[in-house]
Structures are given as C-alpha cells and as structure tokens.
PDB file of C-alpha atoms in Angstrom:
ATOM      1  CA  LYS A  77      -0.174   0.070   0.307  1.00  0.00           C
ATOM      2  CA  ALA A  78       2.728   2.557   0.724  1.00  0.00           C
ATOM      3  CA  TYR A  79       4.487   1.696  -2.619  1.00  0.00           C
ATOM      4  CA  GLU A  80       1.296   2.472  -4.427  1.00  0.00           C
ATOM      5  CA  SER A  81       0.850   5.403  -2.877  1.00  0.00           C
ATOM      6  CA  VAL A  82       4.000   6.871  -3.705  1.00  0.00           C
ATOM      7  CA  VAL A  83       3.683   5.454  -7.449  1.00  0.00           C
ATOM      8  CA  ALA A  84       0.127   7.377  -7.735  1.00  0.00           C
ATOM      9  CA  ALA A  85       1.671  10.520  -5.970  1.00  0.00           C
ATOM     10  CA  LYS A  86       2.323  13.490  -8.232  1.00  0.00           C
ATOM     11  CA  ALA A  87       4.867  16.934  -8.047  1.00  0.00           C
ATOM     12  CA  PRO A  88       5.587  19.617 -10.296  1.00  0.00           C
ATOM     13  CA  ASP A  89       8.235  19.268 -12.743  1.00  0.00           C
ATOM     14  CA  PRO A  90      10.983  21.846 -12.205  1.00  0.00           C
ATOM     15  CA  ASN A  91      11.796  21.405 -15.578  1.00  0.00           C
ATOM     16  CA  THR A  92       8.418  21.999 -17.272  1.00  0.00           C
ATOM     17  CA  ALA A  93       6.554  24.976 -16.057  1.00  0.00           C
ATOM     18  CA  GLY A  94       2.403  23.273 -15.558  1.00  0.00           C
ATOM     19  CA  THR A  95       3.502  19.538 -15.723  1.00  0.00           C
ATOM     20  CA  TRP A  96       3.691  16.946 -13.137  1.00  0.00           C
ATOM     21  CA  LYS A  97       6.145  14.460 -12.544  1.00  0.00           C
ATOM     22  CA  ASN A  98       6.956  11.534  -9.762  1.00  0.00           C
ATOM     23  CA  PRO A  99      10.450  10.958  -9.308  1.00  0.00           C
ATOM     24  CA  PHE A 100       9.982   7.603  -7.384  1.00  0.00           C
ATOM     25  CA  ARG A 101       7.540   6.554  -9.562  1.00  0.00           C
ATOM     26  CA  GLU A 102       9.835   3.888 -11.220  1.00  0.00           C
ATOM     27  CA  ARG A 103      11.639   2.775  -8.513  1.00  0.00           C
ATOM     28  CA  GLY A 104       7.819   2.285  -6.333  1.00  0.00           C
ATOM     29  CA  LEU A 105       6.500   0.078  -9.440  1.00  0.00           C
ATOM     30  CA  LEU A 106       9.568  -1.952  -9.529  1.00  0.00           C
ATOM     31  CA  GLU A 107       9.095  -2.602  -5.957  1.00  0.00           C
ATOM     32  CA  ILE A 108       5.575  -3.272  -6.099  1.00  0.00           C
ATOM     33  CA  ALA A 109       6.347  -5.961  -8.896  1.00  0.00           C
ATOM     34  CA  ARG A 110       8.984  -7.706  -6.804  1.00  0.00           C
ATOM     35  CA  LEU A 111       6.868  -7.719  -3.869  1.00  0.00           C
ATOM     36  CA  GLN A 112       3.998  -9.038  -5.744  1.00  0.00           C
ATOM     37  CA  TYR A 113       6.349 -11.979  -7.295  1.00  0.00           C
ATOM     38  CA  ASP A 114       7.494 -12.708  -3.814  1.00  0.00           C
ATOM     39  CA  VAL A 115       4.192 -13.483  -2.564  1.00  0.00           C
ATOM     40  CA  GLY A 116       3.060 -15.596  -5.307  1.00  0.00           C
ATOM     41  CA  LYS A 117       1.106 -13.037  -7.358  1.00  0.00           C
ATOM     42  CA  ALA A 118       2.898 -13.979 -10.859  1.00  0.00           C
ATOM     43  CA  PRO A 119       0.269 -12.483 -13.088  1.00  0.00           C
ATOM     44  CA  GLU A 120      -0.194  -8.813 -10.781  1.00  0.00           C
ATOM     45  CA  ALA A 121       3.539  -8.688 -10.819  1.00  0.00           C
ATOM     46  CA  PHE A 122       3.845  -9.336 -14.574  1.00  0.00           C
ATOM     47  CA  ILE A 123       1.291  -6.315 -15.213  1.00  0.00           C
ATOM     48  CA  LYS A 124       3.843  -4.232 -13.355  1.00  0.00           C
ATOM     49  CA  PHE A 125       7.000  -5.063 -14.917  1.00  0.00           C
ATOM     50  CA  GLU A 126       5.694  -5.028 -18.332  1.00  0.00           C
ATOM     51  CA  GLU A 127       4.234  -1.579 -17.775  1.00  0.00           C
ATOM     52  CA  LEU A 128       7.216  -0.334 -16.231  1.00  0.00           C
ATOM     53  CA  ALA A 129       9.502  -2.121 -19.094  1.00  0.00           C
ATOM     54  CA  LYS A 130       7.141  -0.118 -21.776  1.00  0.00           C
ATOM     55  CA  THR A 131       7.572   3.147 -19.660  1.00  0.00           C
ATOM     56  CA  ALA A 132      10.825   3.537 -17.632  1.00  0.00           C
ATOM     57  CA  GLU A 133      13.331   6.089 -18.302  1.00  0.00           C
ATOM     58  CA  ASN A 134      15.973   4.735 -16.215  1.00  0.00           C
ATOM     59  CA  PRO A 135      17.673   2.327 -18.069  1.00  0.00           C
ATOM     60  CA  GLU A 136      18.606  -0.209 -14.789  1.00  0.00           C
ATOM     61  CA  TYR A 137      14.950  -0.320 -14.094  1.00  0.00           C
ATOM     62  CA  ARG A 138      13.765  -0.773 -17.706  1.00  0.00           C
ATOM     63  CA  ASP A 139      16.202  -3.948 -18.318  1.00  0.00           C
ATOM     64  CA  GLU A 140      15.140  -5.571 -15.041  1.00  0.00           C
ATOM     65  CA  ALA A 141      11.659  -4.760 -15.845  1.00  0.00           C
ATOM     66  CA  TYR A 142      12.019  -6.695 -19.825  1.00  0.00           C
ATOM     67  CA  ALA A 143      13.975  -9.642 -18.399  1.00  0.00           C
ATOM     68  CA  ARG A 144      11.553 -10.236 -15.491  1.00  0.00           C
ATOM     69  CA  ALA A 145       8.857  -9.893 -17.608  1.00  0.00           C
ATOM     70  CA  GLY A 146      10.127 -12.166 -19.954  1.00  0.00           C
ATOM     71  CA  LEU A 147      10.876 -14.849 -17.392  1.00  0.00           C
ATOM     72  CA  LEU A 148       7.394 -14.412 -15.784  1.00  0.00           C
ATOM     73  CA  ALA A 149       5.543 -14.843 -19.495  1.00  0.00           C
ATOM     74  CA  ALA A 150       7.318 -17.923 -19.665  1.00  0.00           C
ATOM     75  CA  GLU A 151       6.349 -18.971 -16.310  1.00  0.00           C
ATOM     76  CA  MET A 152       2.917 -18.271 -16.818  1.00  0.00           C
ATOM     77  CA  GLY A 153       2.866 -20.341 -20.208  1.00  0.00           C
ATOM     78  CA  ASP A 154       3.634 -17.355 -22.715  1.00  0.00           C
ATOM     79  CA  PRO A 155       6.478 -18.210 -24.447  1.00  0.00           C
ATOM     80  CA  VAL A 156       5.786 -15.654 -27.495  1.00  0.00           C
ATOM     81  CA  LYS A 157       6.071 -12.926 -25.193  1.00  0.00           C
ATOM     82  CA  SER A 158       8.568 -14.433 -22.984  1.00  0.00           C
ATOM     83  CA  ASN A 159      10.812 -14.167 -26.281  1.00  0.00           C
ATOM     84  CA  GLU A 160      10.108 -11.033 -27.051  1.00  0.00           C
ATOM     85  CA  TYR A 161      10.496  -9.364 -23.565  1.00  0.00           C
ATOM     86  CA  LEU A 162      13.988 -11.621 -23.200  1.00  0.00           C
ATOM     87  CA  SER A 163      15.148 -10.468 -26.475  1.00  0.00           C
ATOM     88  CA  ILE A 164      14.536  -6.981 -25.806  1.00  0.00           C
ATOM     89  CA  ALA A 165      16.425  -7.062 -22.352  1.00  0.00           C
ATOM     90  CA  LEU A 166      19.574  -8.910 -24.736  1.00  0.00           C
ATOM     91  CA  LYS A 167      19.685  -5.984 -26.685  1.00  0.00           C
ATOM     92  CA  SER A 168      19.998  -3.266 -23.912  1.00  0.00           C
ATOM     93  CA  GLU A 169      23.182  -1.662 -24.303  1.00  0.00           C
ATOM     94  CA  ALA A 170      24.299  -1.167 -20.950  1.00  0.00           C
ATOM     95  CA  ASP A 171      26.308  -3.830 -19.079  1.00  0.00           C
ATOM     96  CA  SER A 172      23.500  -5.428 -17.116  1.00  0.00           C
ATOM     97  CA  PRO A 173      23.243  -8.678 -14.940  1.00  0.00           C
ATOM     98  CA  TRP A 174      19.744  -9.080 -16.557  1.00  0.00           C
ATOM     99  CA  LYS A 175      21.345  -9.737 -19.872  1.00  0.00           C
ATOM    100  CA  SER A 176      22.753 -13.395 -18.526  1.00  0.00           C
ATOM    101  CA  LEU A 177      19.252 -14.114 -16.908  1.00  0.00           C
ATOM    102  CA  ALA A 178      17.528 -13.175 -20.024  1.00  0.00           C
ATOM    103  CA  THR A 179      20.036 -15.378 -21.969  1.00  0.00           C
ATOM    104  CA  VAL A 180      19.415 -18.712 -19.723  1.00  0.00           C
ATOM    105  CA  GLY A 181      15.455 -17.751 -20.609  1.00  0.00           C
ATOM    106  CA  LEU A 182      15.806 -17.695 -24.317  1.00  0.00           C
ATOM    107  CA  ILE A 183      17.752 -20.856 -24.252  1.00  0.00           C
ATOM    108  CA  PHE A 184      15.433 -22.467 -21.928  1.00  0.00           C
ATOM    109  CA  ASN A 185      12.283 -21.557 -23.914  1.00  0.00           C
ATOM    110  CA  HIS A 186      14.038 -22.242 -27.290  1.00  0.00           C
ATOM    111  CA  PHE A 187      14.813 -25.987 -25.698  1.00  0.00           C
ATOM    112  CA  THR A 188      11.225 -26.490 -24.450  1.00  0.00           C
ATOM    113  CA  ARG A 189       9.835 -25.912 -27.966  1.00  0.00           C
ATOM    114  CA  GLY A 190      12.572 -28.027 -29.621  1.00  0.00           C
ATOM    115  CA  GLU A 191      14.352 -25.346 -31.559  1.00  0.00           C
ATOM    116  CA  TYR A 192      17.623 -27.022 -30.707  1.00  0.00           C
ATOM    117  CA  ARG A 193      19.649 -24.604 -33.508  1.00  0.00           C
ATOM    118  CA  GLU A 194      17.966 -21.405 -31.902  1.00  0.00           C
ATOM    119  CA  VAL A 195      19.452 -22.684 -28.517  1.00  0.00           C
ATOM    120  CA  LEU A 196      22.817 -22.804 -29.883  1.00  0.00           C
ATOM    121  CA  ALA A 197      22.474 -19.608 -31.774  1.00  0.00           C
ATOM    122  CA  VAL A 198      21.574 -17.964 -28.373  1.00  0.00           C
ATOM    123  CA  TYR A 199      24.416 -19.367 -26.830  1.00  0.00           C
ATOM    124  CA  ASN A 200      26.825 -18.769 -29.260  1.00  0.00           C
ATOM    125  CA  ALA A 201      25.752 -15.117 -29.552  1.00  0.00           C
ATOM    126  CA  SER A 202      26.148 -14.496 -25.924  1.00  0.00           C
ATOM    127  CA  ALA A 203      28.905 -12.653 -24.395  1.00  0.00           C
ATOM    128  CA  THR A 204      27.500 -13.311 -20.849  1.00  0.00           C
ATOM    129  CA  ASP A 205      27.928 -15.692 -17.898  1.00  0.00           C
ATOM    130  CA  ALA A 206      24.939 -17.636 -16.630  1.00  0.00           C
ATOM    131  CA  PRO A 207      24.544 -17.193 -12.735  1.00  0.00           C
ATOM    132  CA  GLU A 208      26.241 -20.012 -11.242  1.00  0.00           C
ATOM    133  CA  ASP A 209      22.951 -21.541  -9.856  1.00  0.00           C
ATOM    134  CA  THR A 210      21.457 -22.108 -13.746  1.00  0.00           C
ATOM    135  CA  ARG A 211      25.092 -22.810 -15.442  1.00  0.00           C
ATOM    136  CA  PRO A 212      25.116 -26.316 -15.063  1.00  0.00           C
ATOM    137  CA  LYS A 213      21.465 -26.508 -16.403  1.00  0.00           C
ATOM    138  CA  MET A 214      21.773 -24.220 -19.099  1.00  0.00           C
ATOM    139  CA  LEU A 215      25.468 -25.855 -20.335  1.00  0.00           C
ATOM    140  CA  LEU A 216      23.173 -29.412 -20.208  1.00  0.00           C
ATOM    141  CA  ILE A 217      20.664 -28.409 -22.536  1.00  0.00           C
ATOM    142  CA  VAL A 218      23.155 -26.605 -24.850  1.00  0.00           C
ATOM    143  CA  GLY A 219      25.111 -30.020 -24.862  1.00  0.00           C
ATOM    144  CA  HIS A 220      21.520 -32.031 -25.539  1.00  0.00           C
ATOM    145  CA  SER A 221      21.400 -29.325 -28.351  1.00  0.00           C
ATOM    146  CA  HIS A 222      24.576 -30.108 -30.134  1.00  0.00           C
ATOM    147  CA  ARG A 223      23.283 -33.959 -29.591  1.00  0.00           C
ATOM    148  CA  LEU A 224      20.266 -33.167 -31.420  1.00  0.00           C
ATOM    149  CA  THR A 225      21.438 -31.289 -33.992  1.00  0.00           C
ATOM    150  CA  ASP A 226      24.137 -33.970 -34.611  1.00  0.00           C
ATOM    151  CA  ASN A 227      27.311 -32.075 -33.569  1.00  0.00           C
ATOM    152  CA  LEU A 228      28.075 -35.245 -31.634  1.00  0.00           C
ATOM    153  CA  LYS A 229      31.807 -33.230 -30.986  1.00  0.00           C
ATOM    154  CA  ALA A 230      30.507 -30.443 -29.565  1.00  0.00           C
ATOM    155  CA  ALA A 231      27.865 -32.667 -27.246  1.00  0.00           C
ATOM    156  CA  LEU A 232      30.900 -34.628 -25.627  1.00  0.00           C
ATOM    157  CA  GLU A 233      32.643 -31.414 -24.878  1.00  0.00           C
ATOM    158  CA  THR A 234      29.834 -29.672 -23.082  1.00  0.00           C
ATOM    159  CA  TYR A 235      28.793 -32.994 -21.250  1.00  0.00           C
ATOM    160  CA  GLU A 236      32.459 -33.232 -20.233  1.00  0.00           C
ATOM    161  CA  LEU A 237      32.802 -29.598 -18.872  1.00  0.00           C
ATOM    162  CA  VAL A 238      29.398 -30.218 -16.935  1.00  0.00           C
ATOM    163  CA  GLU A 239      30.693 -33.374 -15.861  1.00  0.00           C
ATOM    164  CA  LYS A 240      34.004 -32.133 -14.784  1.00  0.00           C
ATOM    165  CA  ASN A 241      32.875 -28.794 -13.142  1.00  0.00           C
ATOM    166  CA  TYR A 242      29.706 -29.764 -11.532  1.00  0.00           C
ATOM    167  CA  ARG A 243      29.990 -33.272 -10.225  1.00  0.00           C
ATOM    168  CA  ASP A 244      28.184 -32.751  -6.625  1.00  0.00           C
ATOM    169  CA  ARG A 245      25.172 -31.601  -9.042  1.00  0.00           C
ATOM    170  CA  PRO A 246      22.315 -34.097 -10.920  1.00  0.00           C
ATOM    171  CA  GLU A 247      23.339 -32.063 -13.889  1.00  0.00           C
ATOM    172  CA  GLY A 248      26.822 -33.377 -13.630  1.00  0.00           C
ATOM    173  CA  ALA A 249      26.008 -37.030 -13.125  1.00  0.00           C
ATOM    174  CA  GLU A 250      23.383 -37.153 -16.188  1.00  0.00           C
ATOM    175  CA  ALA A 251      26.385 -35.316 -18.268  1.00  0.00           C
ATOM    176  CA  GLY A 252      28.850 -38.327 -17.506  1.00  0.00           C
ATOM    177  CA  TYR A 253      25.815 -40.613 -18.279  1.00  0.00           C
ATOM    178  CA  ARG A 254      25.154 -38.801 -21.845  1.00  0.00           C
TER     179      ARG A 254
END
C-alpha cells in the first residue's frame, strides 16, 4: 500500500512549468512488482513489470523489467511474449546483469519448444555468463542441443565440461551418463 501511494503521487516538474512528474514512480513500481512476485502473485507482478518495461526512463529499471517480464511470461505459459521481452533485454546497451538471465531464459524457451539450433545460436551469441545456480542446467541443455543437431563432438565437449565442473550436482551425473 505504501509503494502504491508513492507511485500514485505527483509533484510539479521543475523542468517544465505546468506539468507533473513523480521522481519515485519507477522505483516504486519496481518494488511493487518484486513484492507481488515474492508473495506468489505472478500475474499481477507481470503486469507491473510489463508496464515498467514500456515506460521506464531509467535503463537499469527498464532492463530488469524486460528480463523479469520475459521470465514471468515463460512461467505463465506465454513463450511468444517471453521471447519478445527477453530478446529486448538482451539488446540493452548497458552492461546489465539481467542480460545473463535473459540469455538463460531464451535458451530454456527454445529448448522447451524443440528449437535446438536457436538454443545454440543464443548460446554462441551471448557474451555473458549464466548465473552460477543456472549454469550447469543451461550447459546441459546446450550439450543436448548439440547432440540433437548431430554435432556429437561439441556435445561430448559440453558434457565433459559439465561433468568435470559440476560433479556434485544432478546435471554433472547426467552429463557423465550422456
């Protein structure tokens, strides 16, 4: 409720006479969306992230909003919107940590739909590292995509990388099996 009142507030814009601007609107909207997601209100959070993605002037907030909206769209079963928003997040000119999550999200989306060449294209085009908690699964998916496109040498190299670096995780065991 407090963030909602902050978002709704207006103040005179000192740069333009007769107009109103809320310097805390974007941050308040971001916090509302985060909190809604944290308490299990994904559809409501998605609406807020989507609104912020389209209206934010702050590139940091905009990048996070596009990435989170894309990830939530995938979670809610809308791969088209998910790919759209994650692709926009990847095109950000800023060096944003959200780019790596957008990359992982796109890789998962393409793999789920059987688009193995697209998985490899996103992975190869990405200059970011996946977050450590998702990296083993992402690499396993990349290995599977190599295998399913008949690039067995690259699949073997990727599986060996996962097995070597993530022995203590289920992905390491599966990579060893593959």
